[in-house]
CSV table of C-alpha atoms and ligand atoms in Angstrom, one decimal:
chain,number,residue,atom,x,y,z
A,1,MET,CA,110.3,79.3,73.4
A,2,LYS,CA,107.4,81.6,72.4
A,3,ARG,CA,106.4,83.9,75.2
A,4,PRO,CA,102.9,83.3,76.4
A,5,THR,CA,100.0,85.7,75.7
A,6,VAL,CA,97.8,86.5,78.6
A,7,LEU,CA,94.5,88.0,77.5
A,8,VAL,CA,92.5,89.8,80.2
A,9,LEU,CA,88.9,90.6,79.5
A,10,GLY,CA,87.4,93.5,81.5
A,11,GLY,CA,89.1,96.4,83.2
A,12,GLY,CA,87.0,96.2,86.4
A,13,TYR,CA,88.4,95.4,89.8
A,14,GLY,CA,89.2,91.7,89.0
A,15,GLY,CA,90.7,92.3,85.6
A,16,LEU,CA,92.7,95.4,86.5
A,17,SER,CA,94.0,93.8,89.7
A,18,THR,CA,95.2,90.8,87.6
A,19,VAL,CA,97.0,93.1,85.2
A,20,VAL,CA,98.7,95.4,87.7
A,21,ASN,CA,99.9,92.5,89.7
A,22,LEU,CA,101.2,90.7,86.6
A,23,GLN,CA,103.0,93.9,85.5
A,24,LYS,CA,104.6,94.3,88.9
A,25,LYS,CA,106.0,90.8,88.9
A,26,ILE,CA,107.2,90.2,85.4
A,27,GLY,CA,110.0,91.5,83.2
A,28,THR,CA,109.2,93.2,79.9
A,29,ASP,CA,110.1,90.1,77.8
A,30,ASP,CA,108.4,87.5,80.0
A,31,MET,CA,104.9,87.5,78.5
A,32,ASP,CA,102.6,89.5,76.3
A,33,ILE,CA,99.8,90.9,78.4
A,34,VAL,CA,96.7,92.2,76.6
A,35,LEU,CA,93.9,94.0,78.4
A,36,VAL,CA,90.6,94.5,76.6
A,37,ASN,CA,87.9,96.8,78.0
A,38,LYS,CA,85.0,98.4,76.3
A,39,ASN,CA,85.9,101.9,77.5
A,40,ASP,CA,89.3,103.4,77.9
A,41,TYR,CA,88.5,104.1,81.5
A,42,HIS,CA,87.8,102.1,84.6
A,43,TYR,CA,84.9,103.0,86.8
A,44,GLU,CA,84.6,102.4,90.5
A,45,SER,CA,81.5,100.2,90.5
A,46,THR,CA,81.4,100.7,94.3
A,47,TRP,CA,80.7,104.4,93.8
A,48,LEU,CA,78.1,104.1,91.1
A,49,HIS,CA,75.1,104.7,93.5
A,50,GLU,CA,76.6,108.2,94.2
A,51,ALA,CA,76.8,109.0,90.5
A,52,ALA,CA,73.2,107.7,90.1
A,53,ALA,CA,71.9,109.9,92.9
A,54,GLY,CA,73.9,112.9,91.6
A,55,THR,CA,76.0,113.3,94.8
A,56,LEU,CA,79.1,112.6,92.7
A,57,LYS,CA,79.7,113.6,89.1
A,58,PRO,CA,80.1,110.7,86.6
A,59,GLU,CA,83.6,111.8,85.8
A,60,ASP,CA,84.6,111.5,89.5
A,61,VAL,CA,83.9,107.8,89.6
A,62,ARG,CA,86.1,106.9,86.6
A,63,TYR,CA,89.8,107.2,85.5
A,64,ASP,CA,91.8,106.4,82.4
A,65,ILE,CA,93.1,102.8,82.4
A,66,LYS,CA,96.4,104.0,80.9
A,67,ARG,CA,97.0,105.8,84.2
A,68,VAL,CA,97.6,102.5,86.0
A,69,ILE,CA,99.1,100.2,83.3
A,70,ASN,CA,102.7,100.1,82.3
A,71,GLU,CA,102.5,100.3,78.5
A,72,ASN,CA,105.9,98.6,78.2
A,73,LYS,CA,104.4,95.5,79.6
A,74,VAL,CA,100.7,95.7,78.9
A,75,LYS,CA,98.9,96.4,75.6
A,76,PHE,CA,95.5,98.0,76.1
A,77,VAL,CA,92.8,97.3,73.5
A,78,LYS,CA,89.7,99.4,73.7
A,79,ALA,CA,87.1,97.0,72.4
A,80,THR,CA,83.8,95.3,73.2
A,81,VAL,CA,84.1,91.5,73.6
A,82,GLU,CA,81.4,89.8,71.5
A,83,SER,CA,82.2,86.1,71.8
A,84,ILE,CA,84.5,83.8,73.8
A,85,ASP,CA,85.5,80.5,72.2
A,86,VAL,CA,87.4,78.7,74.9
A,87,ASP,CA,87.7,75.5,72.8
A,88,ASN,CA,89.6,77.2,70.1
A,89,LYS,CA,91.2,79.9,72.3
A,90,LYS,CA,89.7,82.8,70.4
A,91,VAL,CA,88.0,86.0,71.5
A,92,GLY,CA,85.8,88.0,69.1
A,93,THR,CA,85.6,91.7,69.6
A,94,ASP,CA,84.3,94.7,67.6
A,95,ALA,CA,88.0,95.5,67.0
A,96,GLY,CA,88.9,92.1,65.6
A,97,GLU,CA,89.8,88.6,66.9
A,98,LEU,CA,92.3,87.9,69.7
A,99,THR,CA,94.0,84.7,70.7
A,100,TYR,CA,95.7,83.7,73.9
A,101,ASP,CA,97.6,81.1,75.9
A,102,TYR,CA,96.0,82.1,79.1
A,103,LEU,CA,92.6,83.8,79.4
A,104,VAL,CA,91.3,85.8,82.4
A,105,ILE,CA,87.6,86.6,82.2
A,106,GLY,CA,86.6,89.6,84.4
A,107,LEU,CA,83.6,91.0,82.5
A,108,GLY,CA,81.7,91.9,85.7
A,109,PHE,CA,78.0,92.0,86.7
A,110,GLU,CA,74.7,92.7,85.2
A,111,GLY,CA,71.5,93.5,87.1
A,112,GLU,CA,69.3,90.4,87.7
A,113,THR,CA,65.6,90.8,86.9
A,114,PHE,CA,64.6,87.2,87.6
A,115,GLY,CA,62.4,87.4,84.5
A,116,ILE,CA,60.0,89.8,86.2
A,117,GLU,CA,57.7,91.3,83.6
A,118,GLY,CA,58.5,94.9,82.5
A,119,LEU,CA,61.7,95.4,84.5
A,120,ASP,CA,64.1,95.2,81.6
A,121,LYS,CA,62.1,97.8,79.8
A,122,TYR,CA,60.8,100.2,82.5
A,123,ALA,CA,63.2,100.1,85.4
A,124,LEU,CA,66.7,101.7,85.5
A,125,SER,CA,69.7,99.8,86.9
A,126,ILE,CA,72.9,101.0,88.5
A,127,ALA,CA,74.9,99.0,86.0
A,128,ASP,CA,77.8,101.2,84.9
A,129,VAL,CA,78.8,104.8,84.7
A,130,ASN,CA,76.5,105.8,81.8
A,131,ALA,CA,73.6,103.9,83.4
A,132,ALA,CA,74.2,105.9,86.6
A,133,ARG,CA,74.3,109.1,84.6
A,134,GLN,CA,71.0,108.1,83.0
A,135,ILE,CA,69.4,107.6,86.5
A,136,ARG,CA,70.6,111.0,87.7
A,137,GLU,CA,69.4,112.8,84.6
A,138,HIS,CA,66.1,110.9,84.6
A,139,ILE,CA,65.3,112.0,88.1
A,140,GLU,CA,66.3,115.6,87.3
A,141,TYR,CA,64.1,115.5,84.2
A,142,GLN,CA,61.1,114.4,86.3
A,143,PHE,CA,61.7,117.3,88.8
A,144,ALA,CA,62.1,119.8,86.0
A,145,THR,CA,59.0,118.5,84.2
A,146,TRP,CA,56.9,118.7,87.4
A,147,SER,CA,57.9,122.3,87.8
A,148,LEU,CA,56.8,123.2,84.3
A,149,GLU,CA,53.5,121.3,84.3
A,150,GLN,CA,50.2,123.2,84.6
A,151,GLU,CA,48.4,120.1,85.9
A,152,LYS,CA,51.0,118.6,88.1
A,153,ASP,CA,51.4,114.9,88.3
A,154,ASP,CA,52.9,114.3,91.7
A,155,SER,CA,53.8,110.6,90.9
A,156,ARG,CA,56.6,112.1,88.7
A,157,LEU,CA,58.3,112.8,92.0
A,158,THR,CA,58.0,109.3,93.3
A,159,ILE,CA,61.1,107.2,93.2
A,160,VAL,CA,60.8,103.4,93.8
A,161,VAL,CA,64.0,101.5,94.7
A,162,GLY,CA,63.6,97.8,94.2
A,163,GLY,CA,65.7,95.8,96.7
A,164,ALA,CA,67.1,96.6,100.1
A,165,GLY,CA,70.4,94.9,99.7
A,166,PHE,CA,73.6,96.8,100.0
A,167,THR,CA,73.2,98.5,96.6
A,168,GLY,CA,69.6,99.6,97.3
A,169,ILE,CA,70.4,100.9,100.8
A,170,GLU,CA,73.5,102.8,99.7
A,171,PHE,CA,71.5,104.4,96.9
A,172,LEU,CA,68.8,105.4,99.3
A,173,GLY,CA,71.4,106.9,101.6
A,174,GLU,CA,72.5,109.1,98.7
A,175,LEU,CA,69.0,110.0,97.8
A,176,GLY,CA,68.3,111.0,101.4
A,177,ASN,CA,70.9,113.8,101.0
A,178,ARG,CA,70.2,114.5,97.3
A,179,VAL,CA,66.4,115.0,97.4
A,180,PRO,CA,66.5,118.2,99.6
A,181,GLU,CA,69.0,119.6,97.1
A,182,LEU,CA,66.8,118.7,94.1
A,183,CYS,CA,63.8,120.3,95.9
A,184,GLU,CA,65.7,123.5,96.4
A,185,GLU,CA,67.0,123.5,92.8
A,186,PHE,CA,63.6,122.9,91.2
A,187,ASP,CA,61.4,124.7,93.7
A,188,VAL,CA,59.6,121.5,94.7
A,189,PRO,CA,58.1,121.2,98.2
A,190,ARG,CA,59.8,118.3,100.0
A,191,GLU,CA,56.5,116.7,101.0
A,192,LYS,CA,55.6,116.2,97.3
A,193,VAL,CA,58.5,113.8,96.9
A,194,ARG,CA,58.2,110.1,97.8
A,195,VAL,CA,61.2,107.7,98.0
A,196,ILE,CA,59.9,104.2,98.6
A,197,CYS,CA,62.1,101.1,99.0
A,198,VAL,CA,60.4,97.8,98.1
A,199,GLU,CA,62.0,94.7,99.5
A,200,ALA,CA,60.8,91.1,99.0
A,201,ALA,CA,62.4,89.6,102.1
A,202,PRO,CA,60.9,90.2,105.6
A,203,MET,CA,63.8,92.5,106.5
A,204,VAL,CA,66.1,95.2,105.1
A,205,LEU,CA,69.7,94.0,104.3
A,206,PRO,CA,68.7,90.3,104.8
A,207,GLY,CA,71.4,88.5,106.8
A,208,PHE,CA,73.1,91.6,108.2
A,209,ASP,CA,73.4,92.3,111.9
A,210,PRO,CA,69.9,93.3,113.1
A,211,LYS,CA,71.3,96.2,115.3
A,212,LEU,CA,72.9,97.7,112.2
A,213,VAL,CA,69.7,97.1,110.1
A,214,ASP,CA,67.7,99.0,112.8
A,215,TYR,CA,70.2,101.9,112.7
A,216,ALA,CA,70.0,102.1,108.9
A,217,THR,CA,66.3,102.0,108.6
A,218,SER,CA,65.7,104.6,111.4
A,219,TYR,CA,68.3,106.8,109.8
A,220,LEU,CA,66.8,106.5,106.3
A,221,LYS,CA,63.3,107.0,107.7
A,222,SER,CA,64.5,110.2,109.4
A,223,LYS,CA,65.4,111.4,105.9
A,224,GLY,CA,61.8,110.7,104.7
A,225,ILE,CA,62.4,107.4,103.0
A,226,GLU,CA,59.6,104.9,103.2
A,227,PHE,CA,59.9,101.1,103.3
A,228,SER,CA,57.6,98.4,102.0
A,229,ILE,CA,59.0,95.2,103.4
A,230,GLY,CA,58.1,91.6,102.5
A,231,THR,CA,56.3,92.9,99.4
A,232,PRO,CA,58.1,91.7,96.2
A,233,VAL,CA,57.9,93.6,93.0
A,234,VAL,CA,56.1,91.4,90.5
A,235,GLU,CA,55.7,93.6,87.5
A,236,ALA,CA,56.9,97.0,86.2
A,237,THR,CA,55.0,99.1,83.7
A,238,PRO,CA,55.6,102.6,82.3
A,239,GLU,CA,53.6,104.0,85.2
A,240,GLY,CA,55.3,102.2,88.1
A,241,VAL,CA,55.5,98.9,89.8
A,242,LYS,CA,53.0,96.2,91.0
A,243,ILE,CA,53.9,94.7,94.4
A,244,LYS,CA,52.6,91.6,96.1
A,245,THR,CA,51.2,92.6,99.6
A,246,GLY,CA,49.7,89.2,100.6
A,247,GLU,CA,48.1,86.0,99.4
A,248,GLU,CA,46.5,87.0,96.0
A,249,LYS,CA,46.8,90.7,97.1
A,250,PHE,CA,48.6,93.3,95.0
A,251,GLU,CA,49.1,97.1,95.1
A,252,PHE,CA,50.3,99.4,92.4
A,253,ILE,CA,52.8,102.2,93.2
A,254,LYS,CA,52.7,104.9,90.6
A,255,ALA,CA,56.2,106.3,90.1
A,256,GLY,CA,58.1,108.4,87.7
A,257,THR,CA,61.4,106.6,88.5
A,258,VAL,CA,62.0,103.0,89.2
A,259,VAL,CA,65.5,101.9,90.0
A,260,TRP,CA,66.1,98.2,90.2
A,261,ALA,CA,68.7,97.1,92.7
A,262,ALA,CA,67.6,93.6,93.6
A,263,GLY,CA,70.6,91.5,92.8
A,264,VAL,CA,73.3,90.8,90.2
A,265,ARG,CA,74.3,88.0,87.9
A,266,GLY,CA,77.5,87.5,85.8
A,267,ASN,CA,78.0,88.9,82.3
A,268,ARG,CA,75.7,87.2,79.7
A,269,LEU,CA,78.6,86.4,77.4
A,270,ILE,CA,79.6,83.7,79.9
A,271,GLU,CA,76.4,81.8,79.1
A,272,GLU,CA,77.4,81.7,75.4
A,273,THR,CA,80.6,79.8,76.1
A,274,SER,CA,81.0,76.1,76.6
A,275,ILE,CA,81.9,76.7,80.2
A,276,GLU,CA,79.2,75.6,82.7
A,277,SER,CA,77.6,78.4,84.6
A,278,LYS,CA,74.6,79.4,86.6
A,279,ARG,CA,73.2,83.0,86.2
A,280,ALA,CA,76.4,83.5,84.2
A,281,ARG,CA,78.6,82.8,87.2
A,282,VAL,CA,81.2,80.0,86.9
A,283,ALA,CA,81.8,77.7,89.9
A,284,VAL,CA,85.6,78.0,89.6
A,285,ARG,CA,88.2,75.5,90.9
A,286,GLU,CA,90.1,76.5,94.0
A,287,ASP,CA,92.9,78.2,91.9
A,288,MET,CA,90.2,80.3,90.1
A,289,ARG,CA,90.4,78.3,86.9
A,290,ALA,CA,87.2,77.3,85.0
A,291,PRO,CA,86.3,73.6,85.3
A,292,GLY,CA,87.6,71.7,82.3
A,293,TYR,CA,89.8,74.5,81.1
A,294,ASP,CA,93.3,74.7,82.4
A,295,ASP,CA,94.1,78.0,80.6
A,296,VAL,CA,91.0,79.9,81.6
A,297,PHE,CA,90.7,81.9,84.8
A,298,ILE,CA,87.6,83.7,86.0
A,299,VAL,CA,87.7,86.7,88.4
A,300,GLY,CA,85.2,88.9,90.1
A,301,ASP,CA,81.4,88.7,89.7
A,302,CYS,CA,81.6,86.1,86.9
A,303,ALA,CA,83.1,83.7,89.4
A,304,PHE,CA,81.1,81.7,91.9
A,305,LEU,CA,83.0,80.5,95.0
A,306,MET,CA,81.6,78.6,97.9
A,307,ASN,CA,82.5,79.6,101.5
A,308,GLU,CA,82.6,76.0,102.8
A,309,GLU,CA,82.9,77.1,106.4
A,310,ALA,CA,79.8,79.3,106.3
A,311,GLY,CA,77.9,76.9,104.0
A,312,ARG,CA,77.0,79.7,101.5
A,313,PRO,CA,78.7,81.4,98.5
A,314,TYR,CA,81.0,84.3,99.0
A,315,PRO,CA,79.1,87.5,97.9
A,316,PRO,CA,80.3,89.0,94.7
A,317,THR,CA,82.3,92.0,95.9
A,318,ALA,CA,85.0,94.3,94.7
A,319,GLN,CA,87.0,93.3,97.9
A,320,ILE,CA,87.1,89.7,96.7
A,321,ALA,CA,87.5,90.5,93.0
A,322,MET,CA,90.7,92.5,93.7
A,323,GLN,CA,92.1,89.7,95.9
A,324,GLN,CA,91.4,87.2,93.2
A,325,GLY,CA,93.4,89.3,90.7
A,326,VAL,CA,96.5,89.0,93.0
A,327,GLN,CA,96.2,85.2,93.2
A,328,VAL,CA,95.4,84.8,89.5
A,329,ALA,CA,98.5,86.9,88.5
A,330,GLU,CA,100.6,84.7,90.7
A,331,ASN,CA,99.1,81.5,89.3
A,332,ILE,CA,99.6,82.6,85.7
A,333,ILE,CA,103.3,83.5,86.3
A,334,SER,CA,103.8,80.1,88.0
A,335,LEU,CA,102.2,78.2,85.2
A,336,ALA,CA,104.2,80.1,82.6
A,337,LYS,CA,107.4,78.9,84.4
A,338,GLY,CA,106.1,75.3,84.4
A,339,GLY,CA,105.1,75.5,88.0
A,340,SER,CA,101.8,74.8,89.8
A,341,THR,CA,98.9,77.0,91.0
A,342,LYS,CA,97.8,77.9,94.5
A,343,LYS,CA,94.4,78.0,96.1
A,344,PHE,CA,92.7,81.4,96.3
A,345,VAL,CA,91.8,82.1,100.0
A,346,PRO,CA,89.7,85.2,100.5
A,347,ASP,CA,90.7,87.5,103.4
A,348,LEU,CA,87.4,89.0,104.4
A,349,LYS,CA,87.9,92.4,106.1
A,350,GLY,CA,84.2,93.0,106.9
A,351,THR,CA,81.5,95.1,105.3
A,352,VAL,CA,80.7,98.8,105.5
A,353,CYS,CA,77.5,100.1,103.9
A,354,SER,CA,77.3,103.8,103.4
A,355,LEU,CA,74.1,105.8,104.2
A,356,GLY,CA,75.1,108.9,102.3
A,357,ASP,CA,78.3,110.8,102.5
A,358,ASP,CA,78.2,111.3,106.2
A,359,ASP,CA,76.9,108.2,107.8
A,360,ALA,CA,77.3,104.4,107.5
A,361,ILE,CA,77.0,101.1,109.2
A,362,GLY,CA,79.6,98.4,109.3
A,363,ASN,CA,80.6,95.0,110.6
A,364,VAL,CA,84.4,95.0,110.7
A,365,PHE,CA,87.4,93.7,112.6
A,366,ASP,CA,86.0,90.2,113.4
A,367,GLY,CA,82.5,91.2,114.2
A,368,LYS,CA,82.9,94.7,115.7
A,369,LEU,CA,79.9,96.9,114.8
A,370,VAL,CA,80.4,100.5,113.8
A,371,THR,CA,77.9,103.2,112.9
A,372,GLY,CA,77.8,107.0,112.2
A,373,LYS,CA,80.8,109.2,111.3
A,374,LYS,CA,83.3,106.5,112.3
A,375,ALA,CA,81.8,104.0,109.9
A,376,SER,CA,81.6,106.7,107.2
A,377,PHE,CA,85.3,107.4,107.7
A,378,LEU,CA,86.1,103.7,107.4
A,379,LYS,CA,84.1,103.5,104.2
A,380,LYS,CA,86.1,106.3,102.6
A,381,MET,CA,89.3,104.6,103.7
A,382,ILE,CA,88.1,101.4,102.1
A,383,ASP,CA,87.3,103.3,98.9
A,384,ASN,CA,90.8,104.9,99.0
A,385,ARG,CA,92.5,101.6,99.7
A,386,ALA,CA,90.9,100.1,96.5
A,387,LEU,CA,92.4,103.0,94.5
A,388,TYR,CA,95.8,102.4,96.2
A,389,MET,CA,95.7,98.7,95.4
A,390,ILE,CA,95.3,99.4,91.7
A,391,GLY,CA,97.1,102.7,91.1
A,392,GLY,CA,99.3,103.4,94.2
A,393,PRO,CA,99.5,106.7,96.0
A,394,SER,CA,99.2,108.9,92.9
A,395,LEU,CA,95.8,107.5,92.1
A,396,VAL,CA,94.6,108.1,95.7
A,397,ILE,CA,95.8,111.7,95.5
A,398,LYS,CA,94.0,112.2,92.2
A,399,LYS,CA,90.7,110.4,92.9
A,400,GLY,CA,90.6,109.7,96.6
A,401,LYS,CA,87.9,110.7,99.1
A,402,PHE,CA,89.4,113.2,101.6
A,403,ASP,CA,86.3,114.8,103.0
A,404,VAL,CA,86.4,112.4,105.9
A,405,LEU,CA,85.1,114.4,108.8
B,1,FAD,P1,83.3,95.2,87.2
B,1,FAD,O1,83.9,96.0,88.2
B,1,FAD,O2,81.8,95.3,86.9
B,1,FAD,O3,84.1,95.4,85.8
B,1,FAD,C1,83.8,94.8,84.6
B,1,FAD,C2,84.5,95.5,83.5
B,1,FAD,O4,84.3,94.8,82.3
B,1,FAD,C3,84.0,96.9,83.3
B,1,FAD,O5,85.1,97.8,83.1
B,1,FAD,C4,83.2,96.8,82.0
B,1,FAD,O6,83.1,98.0,81.3
B,1,FAD,C5,83.9,95.7,81.3
B,1,FAD,N1,83.0,95.0,80.3
B,1,FAD,C6,81.8,94.5,80.5
B,1,FAD,N2,81.4,93.9,79.4
B,1,FAD,C7,82.3,94.0,78.5
B,1,FAD,C8,82.5,93.6,77.1
B,1,FAD,N3,81.5,92.9,76.5
B,1,FAD,N4,83.6,93.9,76.5
B,1,FAD,C9,84.6,94.6,77.1
B,1,FAD,N5,84.5,95.1,78.4
B,1,FAD,C10,83.4,94.8,79.0
B,1,FAD,N6,81.7,95.6,96.5
B,1,FAD,C11,82.5,95.8,97.6
B,1,FAD,O7,83.4,95.0,97.9
B,1,FAD,N7,82.3,97.0,98.4
B,1,FAD,C12,81.4,97.9,98.1
B,1,FAD,O8,81.3,98.9,98.9
B,1,FAD,C13,80.6,97.7,97.0
B,1,FAD,N8,79.7,98.7,96.7
B,1,FAD,C14,78.9,98.6,95.5
B,1,FAD,C15,78.1,99.6,95.2
B,1,FAD,C16,77.3,99.4,94.0
B,1,FAD,C17,76.4,100.6,93.7
B,1,FAD,C18,77.4,98.3,93.2
B,1,FAD,C19,76.6,98.2,92.0
B,1,FAD,C20,78.3,97.3,93.5
B,1,FAD,C21,79.0,97.4,94.7
B,1,FAD,N9,80.0,96.4,95.1
B,1,FAD,C22,80.7,96.6,96.2
B,1,FAD,C23,80.1,95.2,94.3
B,1,FAD,C24,81.3,95.4,93.3
B,1,FAD,O9,81.2,96.6,92.6
B,1,FAD,C25,81.5,94.3,92.3
B,1,FAD,O10,81.6,93.1,93.0
B,1,FAD,C26,82.7,94.5,91.4
B,1,FAD,O11,82.5,95.6,90.6
B,1,FAD,C27,83.0,93.2,90.6
B,1,FAD,O12,84.2,93.5,89.9
B,1,FAD,P2,84.5,92.8,88.5
B,1,FAD,O13,85.9,93.1,88.2
B,1,FAD,O14,83.9,91.5,88.4
B,1,FAD,O15,83.5,93.7,87.5
B,2,NAD,P1,71.8,91.6,96.9
B,2,NAD,O1,71.5,90.3,96.3
B,2,NAD,O2,72.7,91.7,98.0
B,2,NAD,O3,70.4,92.3,97.4
B,2,NAD,C1,69.2,92.3,96.6
B,2,NAD,C2,68.0,92.5,97.4
B,2,NAD,O4,66.9,92.6,96.6
B,2,NAD,C3,67.7,91.4,98.4
B,2,NAD,O5,67.5,92.0,99.7
B,2,NAD,C4,66.5,90.7,97.9
B,2,NAD,O6,65.7,90.1,98.9
B,2,NAD,C5,65.8,91.8,97.1
B,2,NAD,N1,64.9,91.4,96.1
B,2,NAD,C6,65.1,90.3,95.2
B,2,NAD,N2,64.0,90.2,94.4
B,2,NAD,C7,63.1,91.2,94.8
B,2,NAD,C8,61.8,91.6,94.3
B,2,NAD,N3,61.2,90.9,93.3
B,2,NAD,N4,61.3,92.7,94.8
B,2,NAD,C9,61.9,93.4,95.8
B,2,NAD,N5,63.1,93.0,96.3
B,2,NAD,C10,63.7,91.9,95.8
B,2,NAD,O7,72.2,92.6,95.7
B,2,NAD,P2,72.9,94.0,95.7
B,2,NAD,O8,72.4,94.8,96.8
B,2,NAD,O9,72.8,94.5,94.3
B,2,NAD,O10,74.4,93.7,95.9
B,2,NAD,C11,75.2,92.9,94.9
B,2,NAD,C12,76.5,92.5,95.5
B,2,NAD,O11,77.3,93.7,95.6
B,2,NAD,C13,76.4,91.9,96.8
B,2,NAD,O12,77.4,90.9,96.9
B,2,NAD,C14,76.8,93.0,97.8
B,2,NAD,O13,77.4,92.4,98.9
B,2,NAD,C15,77.7,93.8,97.0
B,2,NAD,N6,77.7,95.2,97.5
B,2,NAD,C16,78.4,95.5,98.5
B,2,NAD,C17,78.3,96.8,99.1
B,2,NAD,C18,79.1,97.1,100.3
B,2,NAD,O14,79.9,96.3,100.7
B,2,NAD,N7,79.0,98.3,100.8
B,2,NAD,C19,77.5,97.7,98.5
B,2,NAD,C20,76.7,97.4,97.3
B,2,NAD,C21,76.8,96.1,96.9
């Protein structure tokens, strides 16, 4: 019997977790596993806000995919996926066409702009490692240019962050530490710099525990960060953003840097397939297969999964993406042996949101609230655990966060 080909698209948390769990459980002759990713490295998306602020170097948040795959069992193809034809089992890439018996789509997230005018063009987004590098360098450029200008334009030193969800707040936490460093480096008085977070909802971190939200906002305000709450961004221009401050009332914030962190969607390629999706996220079946396609699994941010108990969808997180990879690997092995699949059941371990390198807030261990150094320590342990789950102890030693106190 021909051995099946398993084609995994995307070397993010979901895709890599699928691959490393497959390679752990199969023999070298059981199946052909092919992993396609546009770079020969994986990046920790969950650390991108640090690279964007400049508190971590871009190279610190990435590692070579070949470090974690067993090349006797997995063929790695560095290529950009261009099309996915699930009816004819073909995937088009810039390195040629690939076919499969089982397909795993883990192509990750894109920033959601909700069609707001100008955002695609004038705002920066913490989308991947190079986008993070661009944000860091853009901010540094604004500081350097301000220092050189004869007639100084102080709005160069204004940074608007759109969205006070977890990404926005974690990025603000890093900026809280980074701005004083930038001021020193470029001889800029701190009072010239404005960092403003604009949030559409009536609160920061909508839905999160109010005590933790209070802690986070007071902490960030103590670092000089301003909040404009309940004031959605309605337009971006080359000069800044327009926000809605009331019924038919608008204000313009002039800013040299606008970072858009107001939500995510799945990868656009999903919308070009014949699989049904909403904002490029597929409402998967309970075993993570796409509706109508028994040979297509979706993992990570391209998958949409309802938490029936809570009556709302599970958030798209790395935590869930990695767990999905474990179940999908098991399901593919079972199908290849003529068996059946099992339901994916998320095991939610809580949420910790960093506020820079040395502080954090978290809701963990069945509702226990943590803040400060303890929460920051936990966050670093979570980051290290993610490395461990994909690459074992050697990856933790190489890339882990050990500045824990
Ligand atoms: P990704 O990790 O986005 O990986 C997708 C992969 O596909 C990438 O390697 C990409 O290069 C590749 N790819 C994309 N398009 C193509 C193409 N056309 N061809 C080939 N390859 C392609 N979640 C948590 O649980 N905890 C956190 O603390 C946390 N912090 C976060 C902080 C930030 C700043 C951000 C932005 C997100 C954070 N998240 C966190 C969410 C988490 O990062 C995502 O849920 C997770 O990355 C989704 O994993 P994924 O495998 O679906 O996709
Ligand atoms: P999000 O959807 O969680 O938050 C986006 C925020 O932007 C919301 O508060 C929303 O009200 C706001 N917003 C929307 N439109 C706006 C507008 N026009 N103007 C101003 N504000 C607007 O998105 P996110 O923060 O990018 O997070 C994406 C996913 O990644 C989530 O599932 C999140 O849980 C996960 N994540 C987790 C962590 C963590 O666990 N530490 C960190 C970062 C991200």
